[in-house]
CSV table of C-alpha atoms and ligand atoms in Angstrom, one decimal:
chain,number,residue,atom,x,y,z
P,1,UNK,CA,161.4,-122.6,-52.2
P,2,UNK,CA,161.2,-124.9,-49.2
P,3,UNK,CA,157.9,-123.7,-46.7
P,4,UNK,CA,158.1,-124.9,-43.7
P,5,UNK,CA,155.2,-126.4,-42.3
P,6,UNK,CA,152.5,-125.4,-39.5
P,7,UNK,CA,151.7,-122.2,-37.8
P,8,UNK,CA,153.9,-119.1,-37.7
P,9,UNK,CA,155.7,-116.3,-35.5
P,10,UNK,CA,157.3,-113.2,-37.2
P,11,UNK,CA,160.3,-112.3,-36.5
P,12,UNK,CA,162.3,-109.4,-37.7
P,13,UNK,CA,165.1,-110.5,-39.7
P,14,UNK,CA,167.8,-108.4,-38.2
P,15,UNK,CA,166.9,-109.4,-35.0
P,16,UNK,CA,166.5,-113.0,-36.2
P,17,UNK,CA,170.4,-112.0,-37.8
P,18,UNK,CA,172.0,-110.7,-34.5
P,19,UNK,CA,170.4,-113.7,-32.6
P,20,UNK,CA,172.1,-116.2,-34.3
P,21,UNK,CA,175.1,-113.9,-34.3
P,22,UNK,CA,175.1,-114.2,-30.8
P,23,UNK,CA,174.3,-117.6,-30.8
P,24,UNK,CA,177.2,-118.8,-32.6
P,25,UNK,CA,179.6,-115.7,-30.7
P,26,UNK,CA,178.6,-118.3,-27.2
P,27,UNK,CA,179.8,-121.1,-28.8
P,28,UNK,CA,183.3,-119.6,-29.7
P,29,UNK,CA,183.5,-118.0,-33.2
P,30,UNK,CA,184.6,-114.9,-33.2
P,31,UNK,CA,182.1,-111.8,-33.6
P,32,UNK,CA,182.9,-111.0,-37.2
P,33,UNK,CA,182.8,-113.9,-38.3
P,34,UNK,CA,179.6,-115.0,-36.5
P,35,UNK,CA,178.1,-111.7,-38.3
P,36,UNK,CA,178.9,-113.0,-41.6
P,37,UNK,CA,177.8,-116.7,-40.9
P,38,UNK,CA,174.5,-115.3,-39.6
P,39,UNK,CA,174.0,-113.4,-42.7
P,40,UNK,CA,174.7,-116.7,-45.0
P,41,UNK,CA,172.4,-118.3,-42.8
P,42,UNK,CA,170.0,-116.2,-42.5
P,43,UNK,CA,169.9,-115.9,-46.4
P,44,UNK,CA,167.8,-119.0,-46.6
P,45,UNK,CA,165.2,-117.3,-44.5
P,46,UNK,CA,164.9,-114.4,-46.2
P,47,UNK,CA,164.9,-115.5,-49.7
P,48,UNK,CA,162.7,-118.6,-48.8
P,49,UNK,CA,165.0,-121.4,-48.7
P,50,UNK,CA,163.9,-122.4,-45.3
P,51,UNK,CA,165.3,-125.7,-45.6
P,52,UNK,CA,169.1,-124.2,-45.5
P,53,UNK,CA,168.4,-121.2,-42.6
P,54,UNK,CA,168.0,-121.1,-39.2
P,55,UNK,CA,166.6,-125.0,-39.2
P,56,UNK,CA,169.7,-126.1,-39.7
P,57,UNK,CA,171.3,-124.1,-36.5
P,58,UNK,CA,170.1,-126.5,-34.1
P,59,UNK,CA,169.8,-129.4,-36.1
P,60,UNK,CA,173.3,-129.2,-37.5
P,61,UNK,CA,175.6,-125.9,-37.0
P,62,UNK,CA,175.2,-126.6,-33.2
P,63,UNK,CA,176.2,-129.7,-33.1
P,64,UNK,CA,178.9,-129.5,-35.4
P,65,UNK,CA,180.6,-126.6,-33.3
P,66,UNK,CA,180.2,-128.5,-29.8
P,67,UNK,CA,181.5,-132.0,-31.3
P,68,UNK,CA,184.4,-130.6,-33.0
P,69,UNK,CA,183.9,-131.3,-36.4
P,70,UNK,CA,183.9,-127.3,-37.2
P,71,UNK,CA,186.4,-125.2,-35.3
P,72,UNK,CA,185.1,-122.2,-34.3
P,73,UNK,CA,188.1,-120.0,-34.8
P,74,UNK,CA,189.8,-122.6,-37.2
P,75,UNK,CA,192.3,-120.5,-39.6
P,76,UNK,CA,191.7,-121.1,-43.1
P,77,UNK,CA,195.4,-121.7,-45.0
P,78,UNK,CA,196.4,-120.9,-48.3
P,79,UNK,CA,198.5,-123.9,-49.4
P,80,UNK,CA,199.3,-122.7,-52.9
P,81,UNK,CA,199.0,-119.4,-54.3
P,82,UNK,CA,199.4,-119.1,-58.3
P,83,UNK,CA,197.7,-115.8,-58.3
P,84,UNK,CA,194.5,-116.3,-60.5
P,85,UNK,CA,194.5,-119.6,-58.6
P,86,UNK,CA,194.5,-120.9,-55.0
P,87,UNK,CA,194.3,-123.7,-53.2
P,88,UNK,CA,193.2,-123.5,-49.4
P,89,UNK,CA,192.4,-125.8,-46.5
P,90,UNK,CA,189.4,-124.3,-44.9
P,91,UNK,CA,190.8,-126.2,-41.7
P,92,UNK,CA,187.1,-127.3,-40.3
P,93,UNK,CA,186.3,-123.5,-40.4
P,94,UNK,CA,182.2,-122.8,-40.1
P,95,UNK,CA,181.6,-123.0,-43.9
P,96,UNK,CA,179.2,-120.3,-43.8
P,97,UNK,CA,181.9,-118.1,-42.6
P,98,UNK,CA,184.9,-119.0,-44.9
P,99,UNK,CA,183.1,-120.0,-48.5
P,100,UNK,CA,182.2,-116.6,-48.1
P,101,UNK,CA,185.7,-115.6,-47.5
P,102,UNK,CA,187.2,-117.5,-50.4
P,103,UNK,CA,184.1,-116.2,-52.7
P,104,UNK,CA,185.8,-112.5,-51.9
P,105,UNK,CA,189.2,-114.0,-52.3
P,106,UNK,CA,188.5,-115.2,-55.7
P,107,UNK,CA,186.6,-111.7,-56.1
P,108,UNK,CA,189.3,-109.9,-55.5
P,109,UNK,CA,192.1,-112.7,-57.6
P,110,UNK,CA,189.4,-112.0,-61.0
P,111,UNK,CA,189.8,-108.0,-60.4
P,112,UNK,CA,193.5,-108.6,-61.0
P,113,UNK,CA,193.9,-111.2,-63.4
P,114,UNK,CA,190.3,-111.3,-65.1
P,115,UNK,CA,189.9,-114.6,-63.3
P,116,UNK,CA,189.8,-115.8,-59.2
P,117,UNK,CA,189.6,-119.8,-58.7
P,118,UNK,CA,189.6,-120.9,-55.2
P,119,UNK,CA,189.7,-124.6,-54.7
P,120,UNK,CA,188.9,-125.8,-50.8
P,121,UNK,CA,189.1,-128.6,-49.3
P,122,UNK,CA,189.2,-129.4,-45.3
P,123,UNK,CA,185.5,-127.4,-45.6
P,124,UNK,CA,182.3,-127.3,-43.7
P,125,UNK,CA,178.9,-126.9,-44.8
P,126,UNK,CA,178.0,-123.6,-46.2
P,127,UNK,CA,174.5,-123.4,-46.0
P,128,UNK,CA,173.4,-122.0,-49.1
P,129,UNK,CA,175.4,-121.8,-52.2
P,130,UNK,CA,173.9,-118.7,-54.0
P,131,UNK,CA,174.8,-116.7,-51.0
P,132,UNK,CA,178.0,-117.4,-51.7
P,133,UNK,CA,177.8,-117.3,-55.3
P,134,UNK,CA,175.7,-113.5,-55.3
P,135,UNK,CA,178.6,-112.1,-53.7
P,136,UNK,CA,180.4,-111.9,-56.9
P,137,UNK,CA,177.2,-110.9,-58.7
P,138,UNK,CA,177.4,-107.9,-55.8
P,139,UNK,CA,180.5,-106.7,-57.2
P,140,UNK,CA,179.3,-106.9,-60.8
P,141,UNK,CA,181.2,-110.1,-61.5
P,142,UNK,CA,179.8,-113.4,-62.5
P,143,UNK,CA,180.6,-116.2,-59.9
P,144,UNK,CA,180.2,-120.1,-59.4
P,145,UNK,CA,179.9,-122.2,-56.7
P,146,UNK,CA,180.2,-125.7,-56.1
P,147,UNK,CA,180.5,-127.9,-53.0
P,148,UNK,CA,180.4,-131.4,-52.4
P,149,UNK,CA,179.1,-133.2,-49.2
P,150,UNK,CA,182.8,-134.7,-48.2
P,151,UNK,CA,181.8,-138.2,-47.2
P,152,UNK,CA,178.3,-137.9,-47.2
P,153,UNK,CA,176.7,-140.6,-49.8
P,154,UNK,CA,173.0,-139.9,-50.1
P,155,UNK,CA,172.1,-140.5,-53.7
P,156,UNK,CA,172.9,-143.4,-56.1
P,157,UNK,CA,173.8,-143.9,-59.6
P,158,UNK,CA,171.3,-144.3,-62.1
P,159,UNK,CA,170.8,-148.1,-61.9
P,160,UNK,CA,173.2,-148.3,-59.1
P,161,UNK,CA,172.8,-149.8,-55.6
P,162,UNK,CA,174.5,-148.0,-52.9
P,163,UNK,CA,174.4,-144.1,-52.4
P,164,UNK,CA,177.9,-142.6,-53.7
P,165,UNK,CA,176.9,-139.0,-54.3
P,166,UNK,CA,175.5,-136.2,-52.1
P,167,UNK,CA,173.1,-133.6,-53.2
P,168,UNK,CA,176.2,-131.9,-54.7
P,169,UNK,CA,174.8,-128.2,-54.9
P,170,UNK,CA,175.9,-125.7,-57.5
P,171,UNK,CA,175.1,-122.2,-58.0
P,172,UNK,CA,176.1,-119.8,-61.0
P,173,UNK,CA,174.9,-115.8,-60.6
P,174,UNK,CA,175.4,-112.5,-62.2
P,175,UNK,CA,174.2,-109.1,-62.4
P,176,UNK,CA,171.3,-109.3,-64.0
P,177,UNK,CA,168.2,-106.6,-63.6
P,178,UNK,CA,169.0,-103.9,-61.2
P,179,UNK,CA,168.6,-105.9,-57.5
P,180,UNK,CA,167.6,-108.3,-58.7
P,181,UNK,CA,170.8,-110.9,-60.1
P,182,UNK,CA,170.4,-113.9,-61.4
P,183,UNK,CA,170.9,-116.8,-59.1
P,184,UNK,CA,170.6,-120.2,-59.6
P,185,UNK,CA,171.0,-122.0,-56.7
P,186,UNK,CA,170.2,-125.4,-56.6
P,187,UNK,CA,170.9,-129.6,-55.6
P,188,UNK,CA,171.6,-131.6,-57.9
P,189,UNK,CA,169.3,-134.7,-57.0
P,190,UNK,CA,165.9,-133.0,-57.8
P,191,UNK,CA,165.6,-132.1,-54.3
P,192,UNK,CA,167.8,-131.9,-51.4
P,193,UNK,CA,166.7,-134.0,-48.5
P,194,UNK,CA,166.1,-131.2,-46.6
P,195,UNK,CA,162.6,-130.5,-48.7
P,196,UNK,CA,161.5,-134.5,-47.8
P,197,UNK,CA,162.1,-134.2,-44.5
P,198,UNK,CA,160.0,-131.1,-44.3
P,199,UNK,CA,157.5,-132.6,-45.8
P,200,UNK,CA,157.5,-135.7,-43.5
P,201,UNK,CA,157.3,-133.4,-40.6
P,202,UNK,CA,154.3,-131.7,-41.8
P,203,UNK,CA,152.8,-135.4,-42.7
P,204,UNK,CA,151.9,-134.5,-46.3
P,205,UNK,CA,153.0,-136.5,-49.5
P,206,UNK,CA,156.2,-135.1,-51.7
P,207,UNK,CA,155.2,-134.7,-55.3
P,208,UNK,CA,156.0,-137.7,-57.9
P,209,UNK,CA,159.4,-137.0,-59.4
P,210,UNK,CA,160.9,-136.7,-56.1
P,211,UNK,CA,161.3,-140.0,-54.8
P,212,UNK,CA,161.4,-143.5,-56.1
P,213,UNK,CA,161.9,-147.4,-55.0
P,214,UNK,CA,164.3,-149.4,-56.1
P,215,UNK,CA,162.4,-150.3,-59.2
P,216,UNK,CA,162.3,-146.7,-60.2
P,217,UNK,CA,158.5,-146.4,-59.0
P,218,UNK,CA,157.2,-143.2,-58.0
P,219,UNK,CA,157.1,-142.8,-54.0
P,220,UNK,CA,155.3,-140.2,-52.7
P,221,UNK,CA,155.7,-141.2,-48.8
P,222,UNK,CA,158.3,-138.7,-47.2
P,223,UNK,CA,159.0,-141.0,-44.1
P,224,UNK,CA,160.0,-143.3,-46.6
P,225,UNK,CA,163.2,-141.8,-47.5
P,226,UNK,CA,164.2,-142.3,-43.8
P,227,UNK,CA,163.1,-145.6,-43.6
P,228,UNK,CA,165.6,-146.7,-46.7
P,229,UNK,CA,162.7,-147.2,-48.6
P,230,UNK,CA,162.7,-144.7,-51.2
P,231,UNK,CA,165.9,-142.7,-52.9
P,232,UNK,CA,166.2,-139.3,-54.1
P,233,UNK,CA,166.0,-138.5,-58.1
P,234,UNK,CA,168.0,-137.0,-59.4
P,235,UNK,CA,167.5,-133.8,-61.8
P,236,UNK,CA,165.7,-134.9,-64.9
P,237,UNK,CA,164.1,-138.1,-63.0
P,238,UNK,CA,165.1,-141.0,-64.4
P,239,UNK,CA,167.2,-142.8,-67.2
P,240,UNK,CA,164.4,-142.2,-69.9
P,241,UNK,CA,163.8,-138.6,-68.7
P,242,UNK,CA,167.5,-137.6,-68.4
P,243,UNK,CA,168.9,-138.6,-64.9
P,244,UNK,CA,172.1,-139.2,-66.4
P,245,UNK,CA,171.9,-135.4,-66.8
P,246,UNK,CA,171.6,-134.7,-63.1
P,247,UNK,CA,173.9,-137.3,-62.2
P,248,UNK,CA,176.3,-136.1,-64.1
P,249,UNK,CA,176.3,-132.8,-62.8
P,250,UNK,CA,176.7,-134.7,-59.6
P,251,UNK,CA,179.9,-136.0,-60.4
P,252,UNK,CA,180.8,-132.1,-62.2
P,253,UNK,CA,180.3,-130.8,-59.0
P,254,UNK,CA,182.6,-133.6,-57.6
P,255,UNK,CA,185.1,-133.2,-59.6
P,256,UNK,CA,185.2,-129.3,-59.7
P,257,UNK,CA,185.1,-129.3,-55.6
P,258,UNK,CA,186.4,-132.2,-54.5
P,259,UNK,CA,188.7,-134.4,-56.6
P,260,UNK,CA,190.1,-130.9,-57.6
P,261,UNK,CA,190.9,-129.6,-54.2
P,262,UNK,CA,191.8,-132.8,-52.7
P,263,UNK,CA,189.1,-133.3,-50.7
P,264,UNK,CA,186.7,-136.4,-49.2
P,265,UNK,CA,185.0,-137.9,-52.5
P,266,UNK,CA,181.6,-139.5,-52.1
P,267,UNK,CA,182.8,-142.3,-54.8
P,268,UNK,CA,185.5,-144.3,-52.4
P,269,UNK,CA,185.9,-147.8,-52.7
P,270,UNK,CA,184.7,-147.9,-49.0
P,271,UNK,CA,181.3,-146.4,-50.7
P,272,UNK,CA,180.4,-149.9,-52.7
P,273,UNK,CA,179.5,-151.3,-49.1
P,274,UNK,CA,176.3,-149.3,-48.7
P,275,UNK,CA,172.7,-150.7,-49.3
P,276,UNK,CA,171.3,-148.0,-50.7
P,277,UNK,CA,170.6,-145.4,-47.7
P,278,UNK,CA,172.4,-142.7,-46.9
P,279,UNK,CA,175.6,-143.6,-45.3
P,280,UNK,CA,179.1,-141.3,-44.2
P,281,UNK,CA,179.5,-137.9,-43.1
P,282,UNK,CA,179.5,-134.6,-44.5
P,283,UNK,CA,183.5,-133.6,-42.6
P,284,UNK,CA,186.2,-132.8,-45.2
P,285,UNK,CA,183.8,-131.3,-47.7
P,286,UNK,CA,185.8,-129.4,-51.0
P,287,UNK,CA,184.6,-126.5,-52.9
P,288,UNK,CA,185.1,-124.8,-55.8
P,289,UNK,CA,185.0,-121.0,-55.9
P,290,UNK,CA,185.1,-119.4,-59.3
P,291,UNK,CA,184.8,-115.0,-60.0
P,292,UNK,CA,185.2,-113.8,-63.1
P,293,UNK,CA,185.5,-110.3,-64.5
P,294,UNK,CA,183.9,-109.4,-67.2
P,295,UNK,CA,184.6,-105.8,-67.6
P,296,UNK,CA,188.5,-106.8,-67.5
P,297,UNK,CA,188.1,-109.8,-70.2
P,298,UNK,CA,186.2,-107.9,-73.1
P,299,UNK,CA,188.1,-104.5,-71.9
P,300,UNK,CA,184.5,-102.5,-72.1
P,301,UNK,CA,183.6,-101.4,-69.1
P,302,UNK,CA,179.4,-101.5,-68.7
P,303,UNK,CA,179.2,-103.9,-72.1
P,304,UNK,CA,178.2,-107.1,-70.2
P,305,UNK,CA,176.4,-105.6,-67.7
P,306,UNK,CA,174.1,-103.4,-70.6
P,307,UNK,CA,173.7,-106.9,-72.3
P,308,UNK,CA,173.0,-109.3,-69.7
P,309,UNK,CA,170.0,-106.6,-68.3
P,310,UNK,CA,168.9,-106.9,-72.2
P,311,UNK,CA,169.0,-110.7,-71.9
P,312,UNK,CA,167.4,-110.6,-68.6
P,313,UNK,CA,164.6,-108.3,-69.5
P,314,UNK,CA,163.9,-109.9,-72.6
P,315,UNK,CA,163.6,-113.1,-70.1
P,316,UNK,CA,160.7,-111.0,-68.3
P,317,UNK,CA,159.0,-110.2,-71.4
P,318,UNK,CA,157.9,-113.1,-72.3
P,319,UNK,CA,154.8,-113.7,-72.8
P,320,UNK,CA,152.9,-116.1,-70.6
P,321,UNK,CA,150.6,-118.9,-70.9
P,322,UNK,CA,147.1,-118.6,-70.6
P,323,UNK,CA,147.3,-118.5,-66.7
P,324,UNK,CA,148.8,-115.3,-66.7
P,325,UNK,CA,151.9,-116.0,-64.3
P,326,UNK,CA,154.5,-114.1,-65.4
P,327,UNK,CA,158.2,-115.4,-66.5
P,328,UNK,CA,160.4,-114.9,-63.9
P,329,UNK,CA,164.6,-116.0,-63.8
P,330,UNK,CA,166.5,-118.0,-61.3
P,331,UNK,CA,167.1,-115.9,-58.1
P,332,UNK,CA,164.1,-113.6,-58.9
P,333,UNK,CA,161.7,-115.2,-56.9
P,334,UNK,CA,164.4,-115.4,-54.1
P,335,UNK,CA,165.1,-111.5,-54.1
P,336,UNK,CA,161.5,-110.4,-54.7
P,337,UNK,CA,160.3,-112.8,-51.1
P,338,UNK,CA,163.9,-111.1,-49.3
P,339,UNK,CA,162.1,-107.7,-49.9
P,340,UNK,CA,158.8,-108.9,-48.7
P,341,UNK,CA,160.6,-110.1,-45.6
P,342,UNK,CA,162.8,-107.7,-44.7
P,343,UNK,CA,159.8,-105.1,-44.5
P,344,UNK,CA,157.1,-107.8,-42.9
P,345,UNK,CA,159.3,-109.6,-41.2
P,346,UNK,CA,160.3,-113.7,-41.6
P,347,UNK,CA,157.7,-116.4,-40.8
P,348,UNK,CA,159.0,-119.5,-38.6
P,349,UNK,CA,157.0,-122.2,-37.7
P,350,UNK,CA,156.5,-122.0,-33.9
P,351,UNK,CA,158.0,-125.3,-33.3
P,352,UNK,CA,160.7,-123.7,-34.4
P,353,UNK,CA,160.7,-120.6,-33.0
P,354,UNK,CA,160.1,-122.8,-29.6
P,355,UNK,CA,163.5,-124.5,-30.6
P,356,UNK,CA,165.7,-121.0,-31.2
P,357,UNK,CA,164.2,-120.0,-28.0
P,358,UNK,CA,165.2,-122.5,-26.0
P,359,UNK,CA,168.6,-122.6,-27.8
P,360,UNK,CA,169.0,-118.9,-26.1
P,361,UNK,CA,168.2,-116.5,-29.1
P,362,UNK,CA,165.4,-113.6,-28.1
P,363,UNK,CA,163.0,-113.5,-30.9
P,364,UNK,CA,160.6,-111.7,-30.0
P,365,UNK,CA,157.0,-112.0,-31.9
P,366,UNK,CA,156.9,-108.7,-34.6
P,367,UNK,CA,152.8,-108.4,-33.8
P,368,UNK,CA,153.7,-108.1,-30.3
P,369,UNK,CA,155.4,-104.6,-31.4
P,370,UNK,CA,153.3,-103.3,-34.0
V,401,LIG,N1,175.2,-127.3,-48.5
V,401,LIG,C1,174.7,-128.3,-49.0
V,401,LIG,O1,175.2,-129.4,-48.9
V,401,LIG,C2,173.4,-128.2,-49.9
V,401,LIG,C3,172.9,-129.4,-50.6
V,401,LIG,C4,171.8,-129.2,-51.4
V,401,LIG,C5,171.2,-128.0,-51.5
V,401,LIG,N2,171.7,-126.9,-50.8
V,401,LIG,C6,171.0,-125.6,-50.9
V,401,LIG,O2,169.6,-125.8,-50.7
V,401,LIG,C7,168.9,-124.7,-51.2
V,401,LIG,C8,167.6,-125.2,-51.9
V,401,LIG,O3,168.0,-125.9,-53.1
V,401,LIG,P1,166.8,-126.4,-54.1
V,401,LIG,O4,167.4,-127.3,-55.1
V,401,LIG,O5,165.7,-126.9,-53.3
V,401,LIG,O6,166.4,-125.0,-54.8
V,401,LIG,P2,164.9,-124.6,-55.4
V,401,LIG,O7,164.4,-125.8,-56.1
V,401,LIG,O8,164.1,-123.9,-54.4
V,401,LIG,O9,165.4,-123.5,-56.5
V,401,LIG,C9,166.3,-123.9,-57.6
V,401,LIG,C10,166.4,-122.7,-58.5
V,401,LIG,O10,165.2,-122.6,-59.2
V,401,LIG,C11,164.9,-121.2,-59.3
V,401,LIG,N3,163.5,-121.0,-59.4
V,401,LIG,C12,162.5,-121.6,-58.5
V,401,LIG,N4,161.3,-121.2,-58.9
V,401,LIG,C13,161.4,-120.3,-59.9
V,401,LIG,C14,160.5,-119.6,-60.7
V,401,LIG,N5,159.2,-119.6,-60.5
V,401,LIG,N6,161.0,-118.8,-61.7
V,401,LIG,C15,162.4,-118.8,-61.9
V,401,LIG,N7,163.3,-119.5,-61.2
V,401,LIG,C16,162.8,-120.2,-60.2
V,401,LIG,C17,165.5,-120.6,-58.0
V,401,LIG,O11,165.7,-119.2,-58.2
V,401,LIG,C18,166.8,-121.4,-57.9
V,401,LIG,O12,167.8,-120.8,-58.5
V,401,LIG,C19,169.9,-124.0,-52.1
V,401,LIG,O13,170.3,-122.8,-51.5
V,401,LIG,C20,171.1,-124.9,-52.2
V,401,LIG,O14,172.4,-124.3,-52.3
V,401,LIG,C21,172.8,-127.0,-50.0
């Protein structure tokens, strides 16, 4: 969970939903798919991971649209079709809009064939990957998601100089206890930047195990990520903790979503010219998107689902240490805060509010109706 920093206004999340409908609807994408992108955006504010909601519409779906780099009404095309498999060119499609698309095409490829692959390239940023990825657990299917950042280098090697990777995010889900799936949705550095620049706008230190300097010292200075001074871990924090862990899933994700599909790769020659900071952009991003039906594969309808509630419940059970906090599973916390928020509303901080507002969306304060 990313907070983000400061004082708060409410907002309803449906109206928070059809403003940024409308918002993107202004700029040229058409009203159904605007819904759906709203709803993937929105996603990040309702389950708590601020850093990928409605911060990012002005900071980077906006500009994305009005420079060109996303086409609005950009048709997705299917460039080969083996049935289980296909291979698309999202076509600089909003990302929000078509990962979701694909995640239903390959939804609707495993309820045929026990399997649906769809491998993107020509992609935008999608925002959050476990929206994407929870569509299949919807339908009762498991699903995977992968996506690259195109040409977007922020992370290096362990023991490397220049940034080759992005924060490569994956996301695996299933039906797990009822509403409540299991999603886990995550970077693969330990953090995606969006968390250390939160931080730095709110002035207070990230913890140690973020960030580090090129000796592999702990930095606990946000700004300094900015400044080239520090670089993101990655997951397991470094070589004698297991970073080789988390940068391999960086290159997984890579391969699965990007070499795969054809798509930019962080890890081009042109790469090996960085010093260290972040350097490219995030155009031409691949993806992979991966359903799979159990009910078809074992051929007993209910089995998986009866076993993984067992596996999940058994998860819950467990008994805690002596502070009491119970044991929860990836993607509980997430749907447990998108039930708090959909009754009480979703809390932006009013710099941000201030930001929508002036972008054009009516948000209107919930207090000011109760
Ligand atoms: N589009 C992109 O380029 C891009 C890049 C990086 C990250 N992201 C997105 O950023 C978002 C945030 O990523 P993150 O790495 O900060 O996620 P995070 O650290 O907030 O959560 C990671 C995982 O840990 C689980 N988790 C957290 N606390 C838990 C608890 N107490 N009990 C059980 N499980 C728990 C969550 O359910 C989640 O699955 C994700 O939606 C990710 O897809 C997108």
């Amino acid at each position: 969970m990313t907070a983000l920093p400061g004082p708060t206004v409410t907002v309803d999340h449906a109206q928070l939903r059809s403003a940024t409908a409308g918002f993107l609807a202004a700029l040229g994408v058409p009203g159904p798919r605007a819904q759906l992108a709203a709803e993937a955006l929105v996603y990040g504010d309702l389950t708590g991971m601020d850093s990928h909601g409605v911060f990012n519409l002005g900071r980077l779906y906006h500009p994305l649209l009005a420079s060109g780099r996303a086409g609005p009404a950009a048709e997705p095309r299917v460039l080969n079709d083996l049935g289980a498999c296909v291979l698309m060119d999202h076509r600089r499609a909003l990302g929000l809009w078509a990962a979701a698309q694909s995640m239903d095409l390959a939804v609707a490829r495993a309820r045929a064939h026990g399997i649906g692959l769809v491998s993107v390239r020509g992609a935008t940023h999608l925002g959050c990957a476990g929206f994407h990825a929870a569509r299949a657990a919807e339908a009762g299917l498991l699903g995977l998601v992968a996506s690259n950042c195109g040409g977007q280098r922020i992370a290096s090697p362990p023991g490397g100089l220049p940034a080759l990777l992005g924060t490569n995010p994956l996301s695996v889900a299933a039906p797990a206890l009822p509403g409540r799936p299991f999603v886990l949705d995550m970077s693969t550095t330990v953090v995606p930047t969006g968390r250390v620049r939160v931080a730095a706008a709110a002035g207070r230190p990230v913890p140690a195990g973020w960030l580090a300097d090129r000796n592999g010292e702990t930095v606990t200075d946000p700004a300094a990520f900015d400044q080239g001074k520090a670089r993101l871990r990655w997951l397991g924090g470094d070589p004698t903790t297991g970073a080789h862990k988390g940068f391999g899933l960086g290159l997984t994700v890579e391969l699965l979503a990007a070499l795969l599909s054809g798509a930019a790769v962080g890890p081009a020659p042109e790469a090996l010219e960085g010093d260290g900071r972040p350097h490219g952009t995030d155009d031409d991003i691949g993806l992979l998107l991966l359903a799979i039906d159990p009910d078809l594969l074992r051929a007993e309808p209910g089995a998986f689902a009866e076993a993984s509630r067992s596996l999940f419940g058994t998860v819950l059970d467990c008994p805690p240490l002596e502070d009491g906090r119970p044991v929860r599973y990836p993607g509980w916390p997430e749907a447990e805060r998108a039930a708090e928020r959909r009754a009480h509303g979703v809390p932006l901080p009013r710099a941000l509010h201030h930001e929508l507002t002036a972008l054009g969306l009516e948000l209107p304060a919930l207090e000011a109706h109760r």
